[in-house]
mmCIF file of C-alpha atoms (C1' of nucleotides) in Angstrom:
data_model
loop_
_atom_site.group_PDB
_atom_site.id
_atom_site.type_symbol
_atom_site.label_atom_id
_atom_site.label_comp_id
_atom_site.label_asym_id
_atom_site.label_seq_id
_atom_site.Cartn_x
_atom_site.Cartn_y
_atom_site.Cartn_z
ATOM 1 C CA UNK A 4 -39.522 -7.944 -10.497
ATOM 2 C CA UNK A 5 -40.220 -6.200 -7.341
ATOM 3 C CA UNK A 6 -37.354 -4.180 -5.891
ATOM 4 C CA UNK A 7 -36.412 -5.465 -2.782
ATOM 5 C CA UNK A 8 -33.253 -2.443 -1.950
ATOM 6 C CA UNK A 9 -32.554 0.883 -2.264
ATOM 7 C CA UNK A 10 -29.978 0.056 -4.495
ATOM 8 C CA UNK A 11 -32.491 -1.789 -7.156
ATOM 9 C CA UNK A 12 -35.062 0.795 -6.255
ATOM 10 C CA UNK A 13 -31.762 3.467 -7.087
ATOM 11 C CA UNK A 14 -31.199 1.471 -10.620
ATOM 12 C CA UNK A 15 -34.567 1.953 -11.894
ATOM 13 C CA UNK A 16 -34.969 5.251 -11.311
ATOM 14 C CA UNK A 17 -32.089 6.081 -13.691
ATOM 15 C CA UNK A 18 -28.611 5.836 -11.649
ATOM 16 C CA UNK A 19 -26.452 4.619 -14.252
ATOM 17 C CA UNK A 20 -23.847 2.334 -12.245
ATOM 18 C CA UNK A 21 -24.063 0.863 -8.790
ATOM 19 C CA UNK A 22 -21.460 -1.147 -6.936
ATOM 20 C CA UNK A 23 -23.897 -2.337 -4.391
ATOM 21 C CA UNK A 24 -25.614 -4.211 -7.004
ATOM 22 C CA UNK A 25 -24.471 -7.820 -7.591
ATOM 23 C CA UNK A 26 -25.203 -7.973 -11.563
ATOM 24 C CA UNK A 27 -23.610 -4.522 -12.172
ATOM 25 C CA UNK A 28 -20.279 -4.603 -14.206
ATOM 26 C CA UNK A 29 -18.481 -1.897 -11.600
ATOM 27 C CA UNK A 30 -18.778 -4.572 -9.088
ATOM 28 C CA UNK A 31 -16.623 -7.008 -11.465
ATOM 29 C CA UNK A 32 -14.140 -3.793 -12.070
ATOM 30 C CA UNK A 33 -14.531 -3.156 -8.289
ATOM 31 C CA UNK A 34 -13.201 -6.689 -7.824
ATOM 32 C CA UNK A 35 -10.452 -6.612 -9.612
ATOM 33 C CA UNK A 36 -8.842 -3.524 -8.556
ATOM 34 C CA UNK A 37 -9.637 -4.384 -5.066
ATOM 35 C CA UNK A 38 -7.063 -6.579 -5.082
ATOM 36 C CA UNK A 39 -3.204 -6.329 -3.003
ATOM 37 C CA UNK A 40 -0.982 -6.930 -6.347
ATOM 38 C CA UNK A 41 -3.194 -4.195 -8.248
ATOM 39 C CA UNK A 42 -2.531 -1.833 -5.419
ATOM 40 C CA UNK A 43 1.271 -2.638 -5.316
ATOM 41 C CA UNK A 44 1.945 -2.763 -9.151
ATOM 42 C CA UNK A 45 0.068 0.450 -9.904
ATOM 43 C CA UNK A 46 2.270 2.145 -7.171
ATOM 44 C CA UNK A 47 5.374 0.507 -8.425
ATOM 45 C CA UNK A 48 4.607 2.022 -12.119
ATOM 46 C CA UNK A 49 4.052 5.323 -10.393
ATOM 47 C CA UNK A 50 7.453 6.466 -10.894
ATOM 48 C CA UNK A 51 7.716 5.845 -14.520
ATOM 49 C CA UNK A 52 7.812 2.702 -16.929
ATOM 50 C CA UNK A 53 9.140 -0.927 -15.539
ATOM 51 C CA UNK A 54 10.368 -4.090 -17.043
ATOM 52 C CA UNK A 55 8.696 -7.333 -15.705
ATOM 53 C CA UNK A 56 11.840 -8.072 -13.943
ATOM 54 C CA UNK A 57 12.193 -4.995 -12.264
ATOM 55 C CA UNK A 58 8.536 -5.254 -10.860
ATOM 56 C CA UNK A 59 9.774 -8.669 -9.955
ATOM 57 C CA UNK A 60 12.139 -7.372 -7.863
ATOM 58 C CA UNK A 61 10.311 -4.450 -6.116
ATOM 59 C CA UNK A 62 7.102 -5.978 -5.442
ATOM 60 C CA UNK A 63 8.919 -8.427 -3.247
ATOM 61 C CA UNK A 64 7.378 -11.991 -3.159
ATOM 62 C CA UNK A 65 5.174 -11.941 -5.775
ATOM 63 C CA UNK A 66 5.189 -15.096 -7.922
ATOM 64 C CA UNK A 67 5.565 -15.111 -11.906
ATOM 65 C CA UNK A 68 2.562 -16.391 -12.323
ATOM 66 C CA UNK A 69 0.600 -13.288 -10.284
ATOM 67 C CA UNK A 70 2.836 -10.904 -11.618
ATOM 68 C CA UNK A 71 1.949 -12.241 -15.513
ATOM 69 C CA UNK A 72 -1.846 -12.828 -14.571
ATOM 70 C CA UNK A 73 -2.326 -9.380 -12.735
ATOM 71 C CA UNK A 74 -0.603 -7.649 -15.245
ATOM 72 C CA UNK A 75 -2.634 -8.852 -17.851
ATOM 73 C CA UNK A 76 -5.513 -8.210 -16.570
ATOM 74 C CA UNK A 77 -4.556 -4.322 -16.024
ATOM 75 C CA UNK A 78 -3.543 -4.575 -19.685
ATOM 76 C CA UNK A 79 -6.437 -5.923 -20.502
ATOM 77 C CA UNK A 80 -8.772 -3.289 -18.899
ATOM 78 C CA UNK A 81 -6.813 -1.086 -20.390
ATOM 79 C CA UNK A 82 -4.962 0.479 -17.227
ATOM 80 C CA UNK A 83 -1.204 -0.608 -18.267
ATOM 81 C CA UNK A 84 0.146 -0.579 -21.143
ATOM 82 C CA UNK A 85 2.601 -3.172 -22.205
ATOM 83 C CA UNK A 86 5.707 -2.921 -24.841
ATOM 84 C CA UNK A 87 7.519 -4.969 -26.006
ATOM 85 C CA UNK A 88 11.258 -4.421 -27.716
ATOM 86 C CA UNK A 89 12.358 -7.424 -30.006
ATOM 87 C CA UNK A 90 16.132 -6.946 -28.849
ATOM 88 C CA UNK A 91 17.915 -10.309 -27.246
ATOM 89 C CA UNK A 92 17.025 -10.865 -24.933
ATOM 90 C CA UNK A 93 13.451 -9.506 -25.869
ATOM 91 C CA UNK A 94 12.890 -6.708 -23.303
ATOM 92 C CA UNK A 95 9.068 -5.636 -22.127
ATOM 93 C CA UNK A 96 8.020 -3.057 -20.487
ATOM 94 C CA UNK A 97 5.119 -2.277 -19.017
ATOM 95 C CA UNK A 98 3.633 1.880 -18.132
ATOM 96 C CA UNK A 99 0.737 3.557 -16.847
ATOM 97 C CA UNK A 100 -2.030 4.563 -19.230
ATOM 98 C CA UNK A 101 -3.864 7.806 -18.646
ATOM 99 C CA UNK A 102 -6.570 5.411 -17.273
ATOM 100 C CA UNK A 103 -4.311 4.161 -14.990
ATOM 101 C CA UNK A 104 -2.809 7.004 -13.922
ATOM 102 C CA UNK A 105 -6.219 8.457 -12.743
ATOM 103 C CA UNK A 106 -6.232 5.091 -10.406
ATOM 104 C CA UNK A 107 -2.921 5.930 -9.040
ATOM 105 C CA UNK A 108 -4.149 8.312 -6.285
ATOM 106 C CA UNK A 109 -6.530 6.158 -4.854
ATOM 107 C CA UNK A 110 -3.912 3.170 -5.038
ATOM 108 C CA UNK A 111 -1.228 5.570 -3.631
ATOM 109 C CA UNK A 112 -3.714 6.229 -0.381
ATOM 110 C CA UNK A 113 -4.880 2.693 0.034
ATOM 111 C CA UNK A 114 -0.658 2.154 0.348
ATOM 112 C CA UNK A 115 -0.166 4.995 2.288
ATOM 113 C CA UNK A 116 -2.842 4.518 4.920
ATOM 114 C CA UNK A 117 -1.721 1.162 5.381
ATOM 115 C CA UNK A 118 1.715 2.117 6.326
ATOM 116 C CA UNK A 119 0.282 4.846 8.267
ATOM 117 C CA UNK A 120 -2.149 2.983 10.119
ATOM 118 C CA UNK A 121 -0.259 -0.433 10.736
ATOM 119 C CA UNK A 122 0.250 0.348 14.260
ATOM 120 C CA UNK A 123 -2.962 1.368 15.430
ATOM 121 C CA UNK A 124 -4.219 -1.788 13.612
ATOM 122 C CA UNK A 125 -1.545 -3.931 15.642
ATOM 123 C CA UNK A 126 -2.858 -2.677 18.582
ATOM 124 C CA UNK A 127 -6.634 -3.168 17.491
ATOM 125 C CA UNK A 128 -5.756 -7.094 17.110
ATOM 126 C CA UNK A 129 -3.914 -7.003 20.802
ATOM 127 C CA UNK A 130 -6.618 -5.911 22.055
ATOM 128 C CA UNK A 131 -9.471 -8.263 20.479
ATOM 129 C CA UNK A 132 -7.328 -11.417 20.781
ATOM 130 C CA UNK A 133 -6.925 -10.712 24.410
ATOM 131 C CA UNK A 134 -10.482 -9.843 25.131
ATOM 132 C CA UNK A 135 -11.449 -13.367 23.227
ATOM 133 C CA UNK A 136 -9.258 -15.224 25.419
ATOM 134 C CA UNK A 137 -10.850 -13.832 28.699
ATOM 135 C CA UNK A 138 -13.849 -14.199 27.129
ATOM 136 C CA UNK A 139 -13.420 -18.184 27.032
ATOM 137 C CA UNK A 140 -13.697 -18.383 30.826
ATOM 138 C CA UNK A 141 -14.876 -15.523 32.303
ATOM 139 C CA UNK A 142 -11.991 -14.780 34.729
ATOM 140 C CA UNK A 143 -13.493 -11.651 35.419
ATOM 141 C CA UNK A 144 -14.759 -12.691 38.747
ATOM 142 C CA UNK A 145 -17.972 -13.362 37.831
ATOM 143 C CA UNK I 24 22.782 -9.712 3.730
ATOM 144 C CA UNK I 25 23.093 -7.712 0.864
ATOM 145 C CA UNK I 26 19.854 -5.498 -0.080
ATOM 146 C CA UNK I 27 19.145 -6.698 -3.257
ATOM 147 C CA UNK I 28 15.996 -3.668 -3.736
ATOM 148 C CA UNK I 29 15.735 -0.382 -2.928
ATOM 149 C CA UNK I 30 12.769 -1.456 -0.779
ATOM 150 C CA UNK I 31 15.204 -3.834 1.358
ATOM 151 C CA UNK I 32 17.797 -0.813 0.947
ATOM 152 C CA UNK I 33 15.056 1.811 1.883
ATOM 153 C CA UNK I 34 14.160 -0.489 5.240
ATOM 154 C CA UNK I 35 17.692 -0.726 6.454
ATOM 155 C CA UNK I 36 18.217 3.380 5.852
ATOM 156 C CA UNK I 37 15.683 3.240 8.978
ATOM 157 C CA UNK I 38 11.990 3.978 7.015
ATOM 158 C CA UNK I 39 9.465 2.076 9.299
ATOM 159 C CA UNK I 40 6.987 0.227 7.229
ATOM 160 C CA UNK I 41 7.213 -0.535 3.250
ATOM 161 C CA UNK I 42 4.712 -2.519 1.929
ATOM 162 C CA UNK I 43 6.964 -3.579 -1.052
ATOM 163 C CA UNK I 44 8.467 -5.953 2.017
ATOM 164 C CA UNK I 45 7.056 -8.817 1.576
ATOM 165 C CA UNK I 46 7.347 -9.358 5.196
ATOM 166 C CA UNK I 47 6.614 -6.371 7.057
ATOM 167 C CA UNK I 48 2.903 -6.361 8.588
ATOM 168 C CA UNK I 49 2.025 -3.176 6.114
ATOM 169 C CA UNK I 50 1.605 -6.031 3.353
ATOM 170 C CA UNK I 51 -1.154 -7.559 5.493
ATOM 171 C CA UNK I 52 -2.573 -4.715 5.943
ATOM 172 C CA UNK I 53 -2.738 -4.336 2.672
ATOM 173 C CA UNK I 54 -4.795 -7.716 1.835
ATOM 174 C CA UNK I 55 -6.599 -6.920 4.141
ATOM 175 C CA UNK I 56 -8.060 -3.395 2.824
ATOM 176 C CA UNK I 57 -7.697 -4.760 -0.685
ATOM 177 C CA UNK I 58 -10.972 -6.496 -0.625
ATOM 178 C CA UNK I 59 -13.578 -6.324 -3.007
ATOM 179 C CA UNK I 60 -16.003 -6.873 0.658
ATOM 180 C CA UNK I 61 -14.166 -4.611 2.637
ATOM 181 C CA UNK I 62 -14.706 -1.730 0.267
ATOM 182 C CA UNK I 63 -18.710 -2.033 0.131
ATOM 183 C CA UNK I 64 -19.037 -2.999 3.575
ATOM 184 C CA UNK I 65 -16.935 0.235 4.774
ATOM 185 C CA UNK I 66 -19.147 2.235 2.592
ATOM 186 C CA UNK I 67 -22.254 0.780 3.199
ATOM 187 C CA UNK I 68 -21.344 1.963 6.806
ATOM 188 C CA UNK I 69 -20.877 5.460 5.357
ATOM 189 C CA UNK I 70 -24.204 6.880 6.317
ATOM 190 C CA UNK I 71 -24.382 5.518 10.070
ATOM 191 C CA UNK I 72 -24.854 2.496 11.886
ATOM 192 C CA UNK I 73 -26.028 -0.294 10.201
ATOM 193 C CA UNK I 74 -27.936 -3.892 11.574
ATOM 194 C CA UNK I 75 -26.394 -7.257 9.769
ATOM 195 C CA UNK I 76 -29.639 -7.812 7.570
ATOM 196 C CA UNK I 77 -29.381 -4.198 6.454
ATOM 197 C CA UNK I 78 -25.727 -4.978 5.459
ATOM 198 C CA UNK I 79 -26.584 -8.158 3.698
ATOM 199 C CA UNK I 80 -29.442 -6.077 1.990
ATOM 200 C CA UNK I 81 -27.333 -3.406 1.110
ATOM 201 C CA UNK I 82 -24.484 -5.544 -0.320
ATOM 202 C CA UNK I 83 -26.630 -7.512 -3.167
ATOM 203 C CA UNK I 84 -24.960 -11.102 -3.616
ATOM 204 C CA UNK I 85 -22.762 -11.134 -0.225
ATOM 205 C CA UNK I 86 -23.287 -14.329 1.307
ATOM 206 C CA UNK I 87 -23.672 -14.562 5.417
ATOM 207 C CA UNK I 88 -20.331 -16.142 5.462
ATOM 208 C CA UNK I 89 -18.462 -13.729 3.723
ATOM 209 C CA UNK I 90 -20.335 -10.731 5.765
ATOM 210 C CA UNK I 91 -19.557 -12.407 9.252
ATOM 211 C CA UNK I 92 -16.022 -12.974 7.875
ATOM 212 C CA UNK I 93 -15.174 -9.721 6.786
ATOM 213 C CA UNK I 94 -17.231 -7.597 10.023
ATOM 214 C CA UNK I 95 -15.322 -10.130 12.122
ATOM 215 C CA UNK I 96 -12.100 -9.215 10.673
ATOM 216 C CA UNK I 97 -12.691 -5.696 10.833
ATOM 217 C CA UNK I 98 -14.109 -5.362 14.123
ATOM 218 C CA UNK I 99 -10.697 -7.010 14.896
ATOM 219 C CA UNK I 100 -9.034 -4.870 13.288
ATOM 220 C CA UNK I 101 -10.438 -1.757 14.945
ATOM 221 C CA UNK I 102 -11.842 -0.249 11.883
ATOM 222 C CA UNK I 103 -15.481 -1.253 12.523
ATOM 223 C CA UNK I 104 -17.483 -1.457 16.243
ATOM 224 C CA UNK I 105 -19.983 -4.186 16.979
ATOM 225 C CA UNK I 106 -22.642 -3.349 19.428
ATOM 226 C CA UNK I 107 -25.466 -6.395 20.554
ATOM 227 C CA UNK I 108 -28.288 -5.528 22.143
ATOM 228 C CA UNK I 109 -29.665 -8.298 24.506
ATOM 229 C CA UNK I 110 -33.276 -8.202 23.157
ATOM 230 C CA UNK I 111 -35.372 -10.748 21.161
ATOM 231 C CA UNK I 112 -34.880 -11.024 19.038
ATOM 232 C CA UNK I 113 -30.957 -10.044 19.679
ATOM 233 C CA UNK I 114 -30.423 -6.668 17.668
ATOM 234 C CA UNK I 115 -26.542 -6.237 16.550
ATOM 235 C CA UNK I 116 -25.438 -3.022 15.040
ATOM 236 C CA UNK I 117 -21.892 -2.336 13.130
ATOM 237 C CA UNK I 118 -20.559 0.838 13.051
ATOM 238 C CA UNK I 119 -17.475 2.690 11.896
ATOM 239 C CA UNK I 120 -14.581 3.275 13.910
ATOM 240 C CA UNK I 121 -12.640 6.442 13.671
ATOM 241 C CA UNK I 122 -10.144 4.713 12.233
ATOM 242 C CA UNK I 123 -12.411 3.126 9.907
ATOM 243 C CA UNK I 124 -13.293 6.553 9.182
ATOM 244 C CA UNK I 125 -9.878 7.644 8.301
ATOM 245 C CA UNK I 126 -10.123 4.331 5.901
ATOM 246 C CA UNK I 127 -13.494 5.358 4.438
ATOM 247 C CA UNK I 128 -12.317 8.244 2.063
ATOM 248 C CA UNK I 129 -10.183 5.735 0.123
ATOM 249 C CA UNK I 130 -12.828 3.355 0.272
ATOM 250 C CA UNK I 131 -15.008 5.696 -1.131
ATOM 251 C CA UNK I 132 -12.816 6.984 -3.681
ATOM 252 C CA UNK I 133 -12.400 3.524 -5.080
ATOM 253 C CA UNK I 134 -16.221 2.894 -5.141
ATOM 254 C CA UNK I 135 -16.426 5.575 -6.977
ATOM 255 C CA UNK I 136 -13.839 5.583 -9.405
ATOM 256 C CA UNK I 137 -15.316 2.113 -10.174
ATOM 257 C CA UNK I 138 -18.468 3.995 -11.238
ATOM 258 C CA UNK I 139 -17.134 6.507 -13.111
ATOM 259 C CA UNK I 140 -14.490 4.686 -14.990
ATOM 260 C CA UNK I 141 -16.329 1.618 -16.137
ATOM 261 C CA UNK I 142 -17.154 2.068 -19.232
ATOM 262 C CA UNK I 143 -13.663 3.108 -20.448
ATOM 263 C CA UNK I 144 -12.568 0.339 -19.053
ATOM 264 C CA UNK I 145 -15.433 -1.772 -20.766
ATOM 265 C CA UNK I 146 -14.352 -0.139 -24.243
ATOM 266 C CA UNK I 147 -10.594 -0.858 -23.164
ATOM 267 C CA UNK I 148 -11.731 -4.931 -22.555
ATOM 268 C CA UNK I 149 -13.692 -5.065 -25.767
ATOM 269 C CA UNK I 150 -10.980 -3.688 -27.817
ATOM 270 C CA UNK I 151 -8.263 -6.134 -26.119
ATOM 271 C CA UNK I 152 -10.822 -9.215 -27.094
ATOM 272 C CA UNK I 153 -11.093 -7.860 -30.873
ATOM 273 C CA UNK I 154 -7.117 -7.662 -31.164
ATOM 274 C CA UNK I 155 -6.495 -10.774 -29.128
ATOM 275 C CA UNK I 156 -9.236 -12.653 -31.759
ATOM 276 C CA UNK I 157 -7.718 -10.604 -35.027
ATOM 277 C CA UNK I 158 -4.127 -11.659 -33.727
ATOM 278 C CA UNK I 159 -5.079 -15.370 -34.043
ATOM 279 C CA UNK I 160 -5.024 -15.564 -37.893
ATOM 280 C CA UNK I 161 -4.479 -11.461 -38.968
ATOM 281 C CA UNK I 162 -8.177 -10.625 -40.640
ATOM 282 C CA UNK I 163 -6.554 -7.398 -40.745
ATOM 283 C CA UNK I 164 -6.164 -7.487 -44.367
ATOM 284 C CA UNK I 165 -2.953 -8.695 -44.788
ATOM 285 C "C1'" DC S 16 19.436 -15.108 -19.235
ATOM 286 C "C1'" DC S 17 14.113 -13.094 -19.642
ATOM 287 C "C1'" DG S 18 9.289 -13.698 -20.054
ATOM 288 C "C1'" DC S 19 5.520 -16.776 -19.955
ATOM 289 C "C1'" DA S 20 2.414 -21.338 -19.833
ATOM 290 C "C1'" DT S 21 1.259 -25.669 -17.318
ATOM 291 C "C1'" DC S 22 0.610 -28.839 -13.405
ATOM 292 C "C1'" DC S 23 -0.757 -29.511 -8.895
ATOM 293 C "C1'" DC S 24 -2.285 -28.606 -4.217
ATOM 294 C "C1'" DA S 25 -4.136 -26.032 -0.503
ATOM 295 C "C1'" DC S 26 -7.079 -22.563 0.742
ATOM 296 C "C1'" DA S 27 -10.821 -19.344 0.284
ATOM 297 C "C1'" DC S 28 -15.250 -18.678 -1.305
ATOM 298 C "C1'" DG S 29 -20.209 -19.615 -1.984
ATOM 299 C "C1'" DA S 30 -24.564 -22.395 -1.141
ATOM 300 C "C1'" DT S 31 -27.069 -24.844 2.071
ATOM 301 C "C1'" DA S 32 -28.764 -26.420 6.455
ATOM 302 C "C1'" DC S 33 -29.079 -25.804 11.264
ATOM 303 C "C1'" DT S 34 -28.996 -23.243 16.164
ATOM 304 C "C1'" DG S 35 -30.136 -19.765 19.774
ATOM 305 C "C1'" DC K 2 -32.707 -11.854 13.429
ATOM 306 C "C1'" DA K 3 -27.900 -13.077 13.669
ATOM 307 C "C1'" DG K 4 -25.075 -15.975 13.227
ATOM 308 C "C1'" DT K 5 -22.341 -21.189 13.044
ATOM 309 C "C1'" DA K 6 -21.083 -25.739 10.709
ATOM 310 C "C1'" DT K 7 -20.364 -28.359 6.710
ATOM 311 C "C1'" DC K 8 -19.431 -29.573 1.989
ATOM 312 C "C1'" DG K 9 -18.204 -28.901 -3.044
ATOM 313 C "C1'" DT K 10 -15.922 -26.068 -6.058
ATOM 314 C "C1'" DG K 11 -13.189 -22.287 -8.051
ATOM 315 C "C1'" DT K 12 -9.076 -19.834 -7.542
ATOM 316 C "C1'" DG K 13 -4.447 -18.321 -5.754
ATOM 317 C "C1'" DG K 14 0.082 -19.408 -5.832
ATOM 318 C "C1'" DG K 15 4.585 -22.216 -5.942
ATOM 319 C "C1'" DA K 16 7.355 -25.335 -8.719
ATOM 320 C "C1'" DT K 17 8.501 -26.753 -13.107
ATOM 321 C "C1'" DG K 18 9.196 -26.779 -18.111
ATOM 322 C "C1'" DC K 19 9.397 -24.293 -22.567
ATOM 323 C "C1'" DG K 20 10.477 -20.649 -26.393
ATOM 324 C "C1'" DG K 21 13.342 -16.917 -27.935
#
DNA sequence: CCGCATCCCACACGATACTG
DNA sequence: CAGTATCGTGTGGGATGCGG
């Protein structure tokens, strides 16, 4: 019963939601949105409504089977909406909701950053994976 | 040879890094970031320097695996600093970067968006369940 | 053809025990 | 205190098969 962190200590004093805390539900919706398809297909709705093909296509090697599953999910949580037109062949498409659209900024600057930041990155891992290797030895005189 | 996307299209008219691609590095990048650890652990690192128990305090439910995992790849990355101090017992703090500064906005944002948005997305989950259930043998009257 | 469910395997994750 | 090594399991993800 005793809290042990500031975050437990921070829960009983009134804070509503905590992501620090295992057993809190925004760690759960943390997960889920923390995840690479999320970020992609939220950025690839961005621009307006998509069929499931078309998202095929842009998100570039994403399997069937993610694309369904992660779409789901965001349907599910209620940040895409999905529609579906009984022509033949049946066409669906699937759009932003208002609660996803308020996720779209953060998604759009986890995206951007990356592309921005790549290269320093690159250079980051150059520089670890060669300090590792001299590390092995210690060729540095000594 | 053909680009079959705009993405592949967009790559060719000379843009740099698209992390539609499912090859460039950007994509990596991308998993990388889009981790449900990454995010606390870069915010958890928000308010200073932090010691590895404090982390694993701080992040309820993180095992020591996934922590040494995720500073590891990180501190690789560039985007966090470890620092050991030789005494005993051995003291070892992570810190932020200034690149994992430039990260930490985002990270933040997502954190908190988490927070705030939870409980529409809660509503949005529970009425998904009720039509999922009502769709199995239409209650709905008829 | 388009959208989606199932099978199967490899990997990532988490729990535990051990070291310096 | 700050990790490393190992094992069992859950999950991601590709290939395949089905309905419309």
């Amino acid at each position: 019963m005793t809290p042990h962190t500031a975050s437990q200590r921070r829960e009983q004093a009134g804070m509503a939601y905590d992501a620090y805390l295992a057993t809190c539900p925004t760690r759960q919706l943390l997960d889920r949105i923390s995840d690479k398809w999320v970020s992609l297909l939220l950025n690839a709705l961005a621009d307006g409504p998509q069929r499931y093909s078309g998202l095929s296509r842009k998100i570039a090697g994403v399997s069937q089977k993610m694309l369904t599953q992660t779409l789901r999910a965001l349907e599910r949580d209620g940040l895409v909406c999905r529609s579906v037109t009984p022509s033949v062949p049946v066409r669906v498409d699937y759009a932003l909701t208002p609660l996803g659209g308020s996720l779209l900024p953060v998604m759009r600057a986890i995206k951007d950053w990356a592309e921005m930041h790549i290269e320093q990155v690159a250079a980051a891992r150059d520089a670890y994976d060669s300090r590792s290797l001299g590390q092995a030895s210690l060729p540095d005189n000594g």
